[in-house]
Amino acid sequence: MSIKQNLHKIQSQIPQHVTLVAVSKTKPNTDIIEAYEAGQRVFGENKIQEMVDKYEALPKDIQWHMIGHVQRNKVKYMAPFVSLIHGVDSFKLLKEIDKEAKKNSRTINCLLQIKIAKEESKFGMSEKDAMQLLQSEAFNNLKNVQITGVMGMATFTDNTSQIENEFLTLKNIFDTLHKQYPNFKTISMGMSGDYQTAIASGSTMIRVGSSIFGSRNYN
Ligand SMILES: *Cc1c(COP(=O)(O)O)cnc(C)c1O
């Protein structure tokens, strides 16, 4: 199936309140244009330099989401245009984003990445860390960042009940935080292999790459 057909198929399967982030990492601009011409405007990348290059080459009404782990020294390159940063997992990083957002006279929306997977390799904060950060005076003094929700990645496994449990854990953490922070609106969870489970567990934003663009070649 073509990129356009894949996109339309996924769009027809997901409820309207769920945002589809088309994960275009490693894919050429021609693929992104094909998705763009099929109506897609939200794209996700996991490397800042690659996202900057694509931003510069492609239509300016694309919303670029940074979904990967962020190195603080590279925040400045995406600060002029990034529309949502999914992987915020420390106050230090948030402070850097705030500083660069301010230089660009912007407010940058961010999600707190919560560690829900059992794997050591996955990044993220605990619920307690997230709550402490949100309640801290240092955070409340940052005027150019806004936390609009949470993001999580499930364990890479075939065990669907484990994946579902991890997604439900994130949904519960979101609900707890939402009581104190009514501006929270986004639960970013679900990828090609598990987005249906994620939506059934309360996801409002899915990050789908290979089911739209085909498998990636990292060579
Ligand atoms: C690559 C990536 C995705 C998309 O993965 P697919 O399995 O290709 O859909 C989603 N989220 C993050 C954080 C990623 O790095």
PDB file of C-alpha atoms and ligand atoms in Angstrom:
ATOM      1  CA  MET A   1       0.000   0.000   0.000  1.00  0.00           C
ATOM      2  CA  SER A   2       1.102   3.578  -0.606  1.00  0.00           C
ATOM      3  CA  ILE A   3       1.891   6.067   2.155  1.00  0.00           C
ATOM      4  CA  LYS A   4      -1.378   7.819   1.367  1.00  0.00           C
ATOM      5  CA  GLN A   5      -3.379   4.597   1.656  1.00  0.00           C
ATOM      6  CA  ASN A   6      -1.646   3.653   4.927  1.00  0.00           C
ATOM      7  CA  LEU A   7      -2.420   7.074   6.371  1.00  0.00           C
ATOM      8  CA  HIS A   8      -6.060   6.987   5.363  1.00  0.00           C
ATOM      9  CA  LYS A   9      -6.442   3.497   6.778  1.00  0.00           C
ATOM     10  CA  ILE A  10      -5.031   4.513  10.170  1.00  0.00           C
ATOM     11  CA  GLN A  11      -6.987   7.784  10.225  1.00  0.00           C
ATOM     12  CA  SER A  12     -10.204   5.846   9.594  1.00  0.00           C
ATOM     13  CA  GLN A  13      -9.451   3.501  12.514  1.00  0.00           C
ATOM     14  CA  ILE A  14      -8.733   6.078  15.186  1.00  0.00           C
ATOM     15  CA  PRO A  15     -11.222   8.290  17.043  1.00  0.00           C
ATOM     16  CA  GLN A  16     -11.272  12.000  16.267  1.00  0.00           C
ATOM     17  CA  HIS A  17      -9.855  13.071  19.625  1.00  0.00           C
ATOM     18  CA  VAL A  18      -6.652  11.111  18.941  1.00  0.00           C
ATOM     19  CA  THR A  19      -3.839  12.981  17.166  1.00  0.00           C
ATOM     20  CA  LEU A  20      -1.739  10.985  14.741  1.00  0.00           C
ATOM     21  CA  VAL A  21       1.943  11.907  14.735  1.00  0.00           C
ATOM     22  CA  ALA A  22       3.511  10.528  11.553  1.00  0.00           C
ATOM     23  CA  VAL A  23       6.998   9.408  12.579  1.00  0.00           C
ATOM     24  CA  SER A  24       9.214  10.192   9.601  1.00  0.00           C
ATOM     25  CA  LYS A  25      12.666   9.569  11.113  1.00  0.00           C
ATOM     26  CA  THR A  26      15.189   8.208   8.583  1.00  0.00           C
ATOM     27  CA  LYS A  27      12.642   8.735   5.760  1.00  0.00           C
ATOM     28  CA  PRO A  28      13.320  11.060   2.793  1.00  0.00           C
ATOM     29  CA  ASN A  29      11.516  14.340   2.199  1.00  0.00           C
ATOM     30  CA  THR A  30       9.704  12.807  -0.779  1.00  0.00           C
ATOM     31  CA  ASP A  31       7.925  10.427   1.625  1.00  0.00           C
ATOM     32  CA  ILE A  32       6.979  13.311   3.905  1.00  0.00           C
ATOM     33  CA  ILE A  33       5.604  15.268   0.938  1.00  0.00           C
ATOM     34  CA  GLU A  34       3.483  12.289  -0.024  1.00  0.00           C
ATOM     35  CA  ALA A  35       1.997  12.187   3.484  1.00  0.00           C
ATOM     36  CA  TYR A  36       1.619  15.981   3.458  1.00  0.00           C
ATOM     37  CA  GLU A  37      -0.303  15.849   0.188  1.00  0.00           C
ATOM     38  CA  ALA A  38      -2.578  13.253   1.773  1.00  0.00           C
ATOM     39  CA  GLY A  39      -3.412  15.862   4.434  1.00  0.00           C
ATOM     40  CA  GLN A  40      -0.965  14.955   7.222  1.00  0.00           C
ATOM     41  CA  ARG A  41       0.505  17.976   9.052  1.00  0.00           C
ATOM     42  CA  VAL A  42       2.013  16.553  12.247  1.00  0.00           C
ATOM     43  CA  PHE A  43       5.352  14.767  11.924  1.00  0.00           C
ATOM     44  CA  GLY A  44       7.688  13.283  14.524  1.00  0.00           C
ATOM     45  CA  GLU A  45      11.455  12.993  14.428  1.00  0.00           C
ATOM     46  CA  ASN A  46      13.914  11.655  17.000  1.00  0.00           C
ATOM     47  CA  LYS A  47      17.107  13.462  15.958  1.00  0.00           C
ATOM     48  CA  ILE A  48      17.302  17.227  16.202  1.00  0.00           C
ATOM     49  CA  GLN A  49      19.647  17.784  13.244  1.00  0.00           C
ATOM     50  CA  GLU A  50      17.509  15.644  10.948  1.00  0.00           C
ATOM     51  CA  MET A  51      14.375  17.497  12.053  1.00  0.00           C
ATOM     52  CA  VAL A  52      16.019  20.895  11.428  1.00  0.00           C
ATOM     53  CA  ASP A  53      17.077  19.857   7.909  1.00  0.00           C
ATOM     54  CA  LYS A  54      13.547  18.668   7.123  1.00  0.00           C
ATOM     55  CA  TYR A  55      11.974  21.779   8.646  1.00  0.00           C
ATOM     56  CA  GLU A  56      14.112  23.974   6.416  1.00  0.00           C
ATOM     57  CA  ALA A  57      13.286  22.048   3.243  1.00  0.00           C
ATOM     58  CA  LEU A  58       9.574  21.407   3.738  1.00  0.00           C
ATOM     59  CA  PRO A  59       6.309  23.418   3.934  1.00  0.00           C
ATOM     60  CA  LYS A  60       6.137  25.736   6.933  1.00  0.00           C
ATOM     61  CA  ASP A  61       2.682  24.667   8.097  1.00  0.00           C
ATOM     62  CA  ILE A  62       4.064  21.303   9.216  1.00  0.00           C
ATOM     63  CA  GLN A  63       4.033  20.836  12.983  1.00  0.00           C
ATOM     64  CA  TRP A  64       7.279  19.178  14.061  1.00  0.00           C
ATOM     65  CA  HIS A  65       7.305  16.997  17.171  1.00  0.00           C
ATOM     66  CA  MET A  66      10.559  15.918  18.806  1.00  0.00           C
ATOM     67  CA  ILE A  67       9.885  12.399  20.058  1.00  0.00           C
ATOM     68  CA  GLY A  68      13.415  11.238  20.872  1.00  0.00           C
ATOM     69  CA  HIS A  69      15.764  11.732  23.782  1.00  0.00           C
ATOM     70  CA  VAL A  70      16.920  15.368  23.799  1.00  0.00           C
ATOM     71  CA  GLN A  71      20.495  16.515  24.391  1.00  0.00           C
ATOM     72  CA  ARG A  72      20.513  19.861  26.107  1.00  0.00           C
ATOM     73  CA  ASN A  73      23.210  21.376  23.885  1.00  0.00           C
ATOM     74  CA  LYS A  74      21.014  20.846  20.802  1.00  0.00           C
ATOM     75  CA  VAL A  75      17.803  22.421  22.077  1.00  0.00           C
ATOM     76  CA  LYS A  76      18.774  25.759  20.513  1.00  0.00           C
ATOM     77  CA  TYR A  77      18.549  24.355  16.986  1.00  0.00           C
ATOM     78  CA  MET A  78      14.891  23.359  17.258  1.00  0.00           C
ATOM     79  CA  ALA A  79      13.687  26.110  19.607  1.00  0.00           C
ATOM     80  CA  PRO A  80      12.618  28.457  16.764  1.00  0.00           C
ATOM     81  CA  PHE A  81      10.020  26.054  15.384  1.00  0.00           C
ATOM     82  CA  VAL A  82       9.431  22.833  17.349  1.00  0.00           C
ATOM     83  CA  SER A  83       5.762  22.420  18.179  1.00  0.00           C
ATOM     84  CA  LEU A  84       5.900  19.741  20.910  1.00  0.00           C
ATOM     85  CA  ILE A  85       8.783  18.041  22.731  1.00  0.00           C
ATOM     86  CA  HIS A  86       7.638  14.599  23.951  1.00  0.00           C
ATOM     87  CA  GLY A  87      10.689  13.378  25.836  1.00  0.00           C
ATOM     88  CA  VAL A  88      11.252  15.808  28.716  1.00  0.00           C
ATOM     89  CA  ASP A  89      12.616  13.893  31.679  1.00  0.00           C
ATOM     90  CA  SER A  90      14.457  16.393  33.870  1.00  0.00           C
ATOM     91  CA  PHE A  91      14.249  19.907  35.243  1.00  0.00           C
ATOM     92  CA  LYS A  92      17.658  20.698  33.737  1.00  0.00           C
ATOM     93  CA  LEU A  93      16.346  19.980  30.263  1.00  0.00           C
ATOM     94  CA  LEU A  94      13.190  21.973  30.876  1.00  0.00           C
ATOM     95  CA  LYS A  95      15.278  24.923  32.024  1.00  0.00           C
ATOM     96  CA  GLU A  96      17.301  24.807  28.820  1.00  0.00           C
ATOM     97  CA  ILE A  97      14.132  24.617  26.698  1.00  0.00           C
ATOM     98  CA  ASP A  98      12.722  27.606  28.596  1.00  0.00           C
ATOM     99  CA  LYS A  99      15.892  29.626  27.987  1.00  0.00           C
ATOM    100  CA  GLU A 100      15.911  28.928  24.241  1.00  0.00           C
ATOM    101  CA  ALA A 101      12.150  29.461  23.926  1.00  0.00           C
ATOM    102  CA  LYS A 102      12.551  32.858  25.538  1.00  0.00           C
ATOM    103  CA  LYS A 103      15.295  33.841  23.079  1.00  0.00           C
ATOM    104  CA  ASN A 104      12.792  33.074  20.309  1.00  0.00           C
ATOM    105  CA  SER A 105       9.896  34.858  22.077  1.00  0.00           C
ATOM    106  CA  ARG A 106       7.963  31.617  22.181  1.00  0.00           C
ATOM    107  CA  THR A 107       6.349  29.269  24.634  1.00  0.00           C
ATOM    108  CA  ILE A 108       7.291  25.667  23.891  1.00  0.00           C
ATOM    109  CA  ASN A 109       4.882  22.878  24.757  1.00  0.00           C
ATOM    110  CA  CYS A 110       6.408  19.805  26.364  1.00  0.00           C
ATOM    111  CA  LEU A 111       5.336  16.402  27.633  1.00  0.00           C
ATOM    112  CA  LEU A 112       6.920  14.732  30.640  1.00  0.00           C
ATOM    113  CA  GLN A 113       8.270  11.348  29.681  1.00  0.00           C
ATOM    114  CA  ILE A 114       7.250   8.785  32.290  1.00  0.00           C
ATOM    115  CA  LYS A 115       9.063   5.476  32.568  1.00  0.00           C
ATOM    116  CA  ILE A 116       6.417   2.772  32.286  1.00  0.00           C
ATOM    117  CA  ALA A 117       8.497   0.002  30.660  1.00  0.00           C
ATOM    118  CA  LYS A 118      10.415  -2.574  32.653  1.00  0.00           C
ATOM    119  CA  GLU A 119      13.433  -2.206  30.348  1.00  0.00           C
ATOM    120  CA  GLU A 120      16.493  -0.358  31.617  1.00  0.00           C
ATOM    121  CA  SER A 121      17.018   1.202  28.200  1.00  0.00           C
ATOM    122  CA  LYS A 122      13.907   3.371  28.317  1.00  0.00           C
ATOM    123  CA  PHE A 123      14.135   6.915  29.624  1.00  0.00           C
ATOM    124  CA  GLY A 124      11.657   8.674  31.840  1.00  0.00           C
ATOM    125  CA  MET A 125      10.613   9.948  35.240  1.00  0.00           C
ATOM    126  CA  SER A 126       8.604   8.307  37.979  1.00  0.00           C
ATOM    127  CA  GLU A 127       5.184   9.684  38.957  1.00  0.00           C
ATOM    128  CA  LYS A 128       6.762  11.078  42.115  1.00  0.00           C
ATOM    129  CA  ASP A 129       9.533  12.866  40.190  1.00  0.00           C
ATOM    130  CA  ALA A 130       6.935  14.348  37.844  1.00  0.00           C
ATOM    131  CA  MET A 131       4.768  15.589  40.710  1.00  0.00           C
ATOM    132  CA  GLN A 132       7.759  17.083  42.508  1.00  0.00           C
ATOM    133  CA  LEU A 133       8.897  18.851  39.384  1.00  0.00           C
ATOM    134  CA  LEU A 134       5.451  20.321  38.718  1.00  0.00           C
ATOM    135  CA  GLN A 135       5.137  21.543  42.302  1.00  0.00           C
ATOM    136  CA  SER A 136       8.597  23.067  42.518  1.00  0.00           C
ATOM    137  CA  GLU A 137       9.094  26.804  42.650  1.00  0.00           C
ATOM    138  CA  ALA A 138      11.963  26.518  40.168  1.00  0.00           C
ATOM    139  CA  PHE A 139       9.602  25.016  37.596  1.00  0.00           C
ATOM    140  CA  ASN A 140       6.881  27.542  38.265  1.00  0.00           C
ATOM    141  CA  ASN A 141       9.369  30.315  37.575  1.00  0.00           C
ATOM    142  CA  LEU A 142       9.868  29.099  34.014  1.00  0.00           C
ATOM    143  CA  LYS A 143       7.625  31.249  31.846  1.00  0.00           C
ATOM    144  CA  ASN A 144       8.403  29.993  28.344  1.00  0.00           C
ATOM    145  CA  VAL A 145       7.616  26.302  28.705  1.00  0.00           C
ATOM    146  CA  GLN A 146       4.272  24.691  29.201  1.00  0.00           C
ATOM    147  CA  ILE A 147       3.739  21.080  30.187  1.00  0.00           C
ATOM    148  CA  THR A 148       0.674  19.807  28.389  1.00  0.00           C
ATOM    149  CA  GLY A 149       0.741  16.126  29.317  1.00  0.00           C
ATOM    150  CA  VAL A 150       2.731  12.929  29.502  1.00  0.00           C
ATOM    151  CA  MET A 151       4.457  10.497  27.146  1.00  0.00           C
ATOM    152  CA  GLY A 152       5.452   6.899  27.609  1.00  0.00           C
ATOM    153  CA  MET A 153       6.826   3.910  25.773  1.00  0.00           C
ATOM    154  CA  ALA A 154       5.784   0.368  26.582  1.00  0.00           C
ATOM    155  CA  THR A 155       8.231  -2.507  26.872  1.00  0.00           C
ATOM    156  CA  PHE A 156       9.260  -4.044  23.542  1.00  0.00           C
ATOM    157  CA  THR A 157       7.471  -7.378  23.928  1.00  0.00           C
ATOM    158  CA  ASP A 158       4.801  -9.608  22.371  1.00  0.00           C
ATOM    159  CA  ASN A 159       3.027  -9.792  25.710  1.00  0.00           C
ATOM    160  CA  THR A 160      -0.037  -7.621  25.041  1.00  0.00           C
ATOM    161  CA  SER A 161      -1.325  -7.754  28.596  1.00  0.00           C
ATOM    162  CA  GLN A 162       1.984  -6.365  29.855  1.00  0.00           C
ATOM    163  CA  ILE A 163       1.809  -3.580  27.253  1.00  0.00           C
ATOM    164  CA  GLU A 164      -1.776  -2.840  28.247  1.00  0.00           C
ATOM    165  CA  ASN A 165      -0.804  -2.705  31.939  1.00  0.00           C
ATOM    166  CA  GLU A 166       1.963  -0.242  31.196  1.00  0.00           C
ATOM    167  CA  PHE A 167      -0.379   1.983  29.165  1.00  0.00           C
ATOM    168  CA  LEU A 168      -2.989   1.879  31.935  1.00  0.00           C
ATOM    169  CA  THR A 169      -0.277   2.880  34.409  1.00  0.00           C
ATOM    170  CA  LEU A 170       0.440   5.962  32.298  1.00  0.00           C
ATOM    171  CA  LYS A 171      -3.271   6.763  32.025  1.00  0.00           C
ATOM    172  CA  ASN A 172      -3.551   6.594  35.840  1.00  0.00           C
ATOM    173  CA  ILE A 173      -0.567   8.879  36.299  1.00  0.00           C
ATOM    174  CA  PHE A 174      -2.078  11.309  33.802  1.00  0.00           C
ATOM    175  CA  ASP A 175      -5.412  11.268  35.698  1.00  0.00           C
ATOM    176  CA  THR A 176      -3.658  11.990  39.000  1.00  0.00           C
ATOM    177  CA  LEU A 177      -1.666  14.879  37.542  1.00  0.00           C
ATOM    178  CA  HIS A 178      -4.671  16.190  35.621  1.00  0.00           C
ATOM    179  CA  LYS A 179      -6.580  16.786  38.867  1.00  0.00           C
ATOM    180  CA  GLN A 180      -3.986  19.362  39.886  1.00  0.00           C
ATOM    181  CA  TYR A 181      -3.050  20.572  36.425  1.00  0.00           C
ATOM    182  CA  PRO A 182      -6.254  20.955  34.399  1.00  0.00           C
ATOM    183  CA  ASN A 183      -4.201  22.211  31.420  1.00  0.00           C
ATOM    184  CA  PHE A 184      -2.905  18.697  30.955  1.00  0.00           C
ATOM    185  CA  LYS A 185      -4.531  17.279  27.857  1.00  0.00           C
ATOM    186  CA  THR A 186      -2.170  14.885  26.117  1.00  0.00           C
ATOM    187  CA  ILE A 187      -1.288  11.253  26.725  1.00  0.00           C
ATOM    188  CA  SER A 188       1.259  10.357  24.048  1.00  0.00           C
ATOM    189  CA  MET A 189       1.418   6.576  23.860  1.00  0.00           C
ATOM    190  CA  GLY A 190       1.154   3.968  21.141  1.00  0.00           C
ATOM    191  CA  MET A 191       3.290   3.128  18.098  1.00  0.00           C
ATOM    192  CA  SER A 192       2.756   0.981  14.984  1.00  0.00           C
ATOM    193  CA  GLY A 193       2.589  -2.283  16.910  1.00  0.00           C
ATOM    194  CA  ASP A 194       0.457  -1.179  19.814  1.00  0.00           C
ATOM    195  CA  TYR A 195      -1.552   1.943  18.990  1.00  0.00           C
ATOM    196  CA  GLN A 196      -4.903   0.181  19.176  1.00  0.00           C
ATOM    197  CA  THR A 197      -4.139  -1.068  22.691  1.00  0.00           C
ATOM    198  CA  ALA A 198      -2.907   2.424  23.558  1.00  0.00           C
ATOM    199  CA  ILE A 199      -6.102   4.108  22.360  1.00  0.00           C
ATOM    200  CA  ALA A 200      -8.238   1.589  24.257  1.00  0.00           C
ATOM    201  CA  SER A 201      -6.154   2.497  27.332  1.00  0.00           C
ATOM    202  CA  GLY A 202      -6.748   6.249  26.957  1.00  0.00           C
ATOM    203  CA  SER A 203      -4.112   7.528  24.551  1.00  0.00           C
ATOM    204  CA  THR A 204      -4.840  10.904  22.927  1.00  0.00           C
ATOM    205  CA  MET A 205      -1.748  10.981  20.699  1.00  0.00           C
ATOM    206  CA  ILE A 206      -0.146   8.093  18.838  1.00  0.00           C
ATOM    207  CA  ARG A 207       3.299   8.091  17.220  1.00  0.00           C
ATOM    208  CA  VAL A 208       3.224   5.862  14.165  1.00  0.00           C
ATOM    209  CA  GLY A 209       6.145   5.367  11.790  1.00  0.00           C
ATOM    210  CA  SER A 210       6.551   2.028  10.033  1.00  0.00           C
ATOM    211  CA  SER A 211       2.825   1.415   9.536  1.00  0.00           C
ATOM    212  CA  ILE A 212       2.740   4.604   7.458  1.00  0.00           C
ATOM    213  CA  PHE A 213       6.158   4.787   5.793  1.00  0.00           C
ATOM    214  CA  GLY A 214       7.242   1.133   5.799  1.00  0.00           C
ATOM    215  CA  SER A 215      10.107  -0.367   7.777  1.00  0.00           C
ATOM    216  CA  ARG A 216      13.205   1.715   8.417  1.00  0.00           C
ATOM    217  CA  ASN A 217      16.683   1.018   7.127  1.00  0.00           C
ATOM    218  CA  TYR A 218      19.304   2.320   9.553  1.00  0.00           C
ATOM    219  CA  ASN A 219      22.346   1.656   7.341  1.00  0.00           C
TER     220      ASN A 219
HETATM  221  C1  LIG B   1      10.469   5.439  16.130  1.00  0.00           C
HETATM  222  C2  LIG B   1       9.540   5.851  17.195  1.00  0.00           C
HETATM  223  C3  LIG B   1       8.152   5.655  17.058  1.00  0.00           C
HETATM  224  C4  LIG B   1       7.512   5.000  15.848  1.00  0.00           C
HETATM  225  O1  LIG B   1       7.782   3.644  15.805  1.00  0.00           O
HETATM  226  P1  LIG B   1       7.022   2.657  14.767  1.00  0.00           P
HETATM  227  O2  LIG B   1       7.107   1.330  15.426  1.00  0.00           O
HETATM  228  O3  LIG B   1       7.779   2.722  13.491  1.00  0.00           O
HETATM  229  O4  LIG B   1       5.625   3.134  14.630  1.00  0.00           O
HETATM  230  C5  LIG B   1       7.341   6.103  18.085  1.00  0.00           C
HETATM  231  N1  LIG B   1       7.850   6.698  19.198  1.00  0.00           N
HETATM  232  C6  LIG B   1       9.166   6.883  19.358  1.00  0.00           C
HETATM  233  C7  LIG B   1       9.641   7.556  20.596  1.00  0.00           C
HETATM  234  C8  LIG B   1      10.048   6.467  18.380  1.00  0.00           C
HETATM  235  O5  LIG B   1      11.364   6.669  18.558  1.00  0.00           O
END
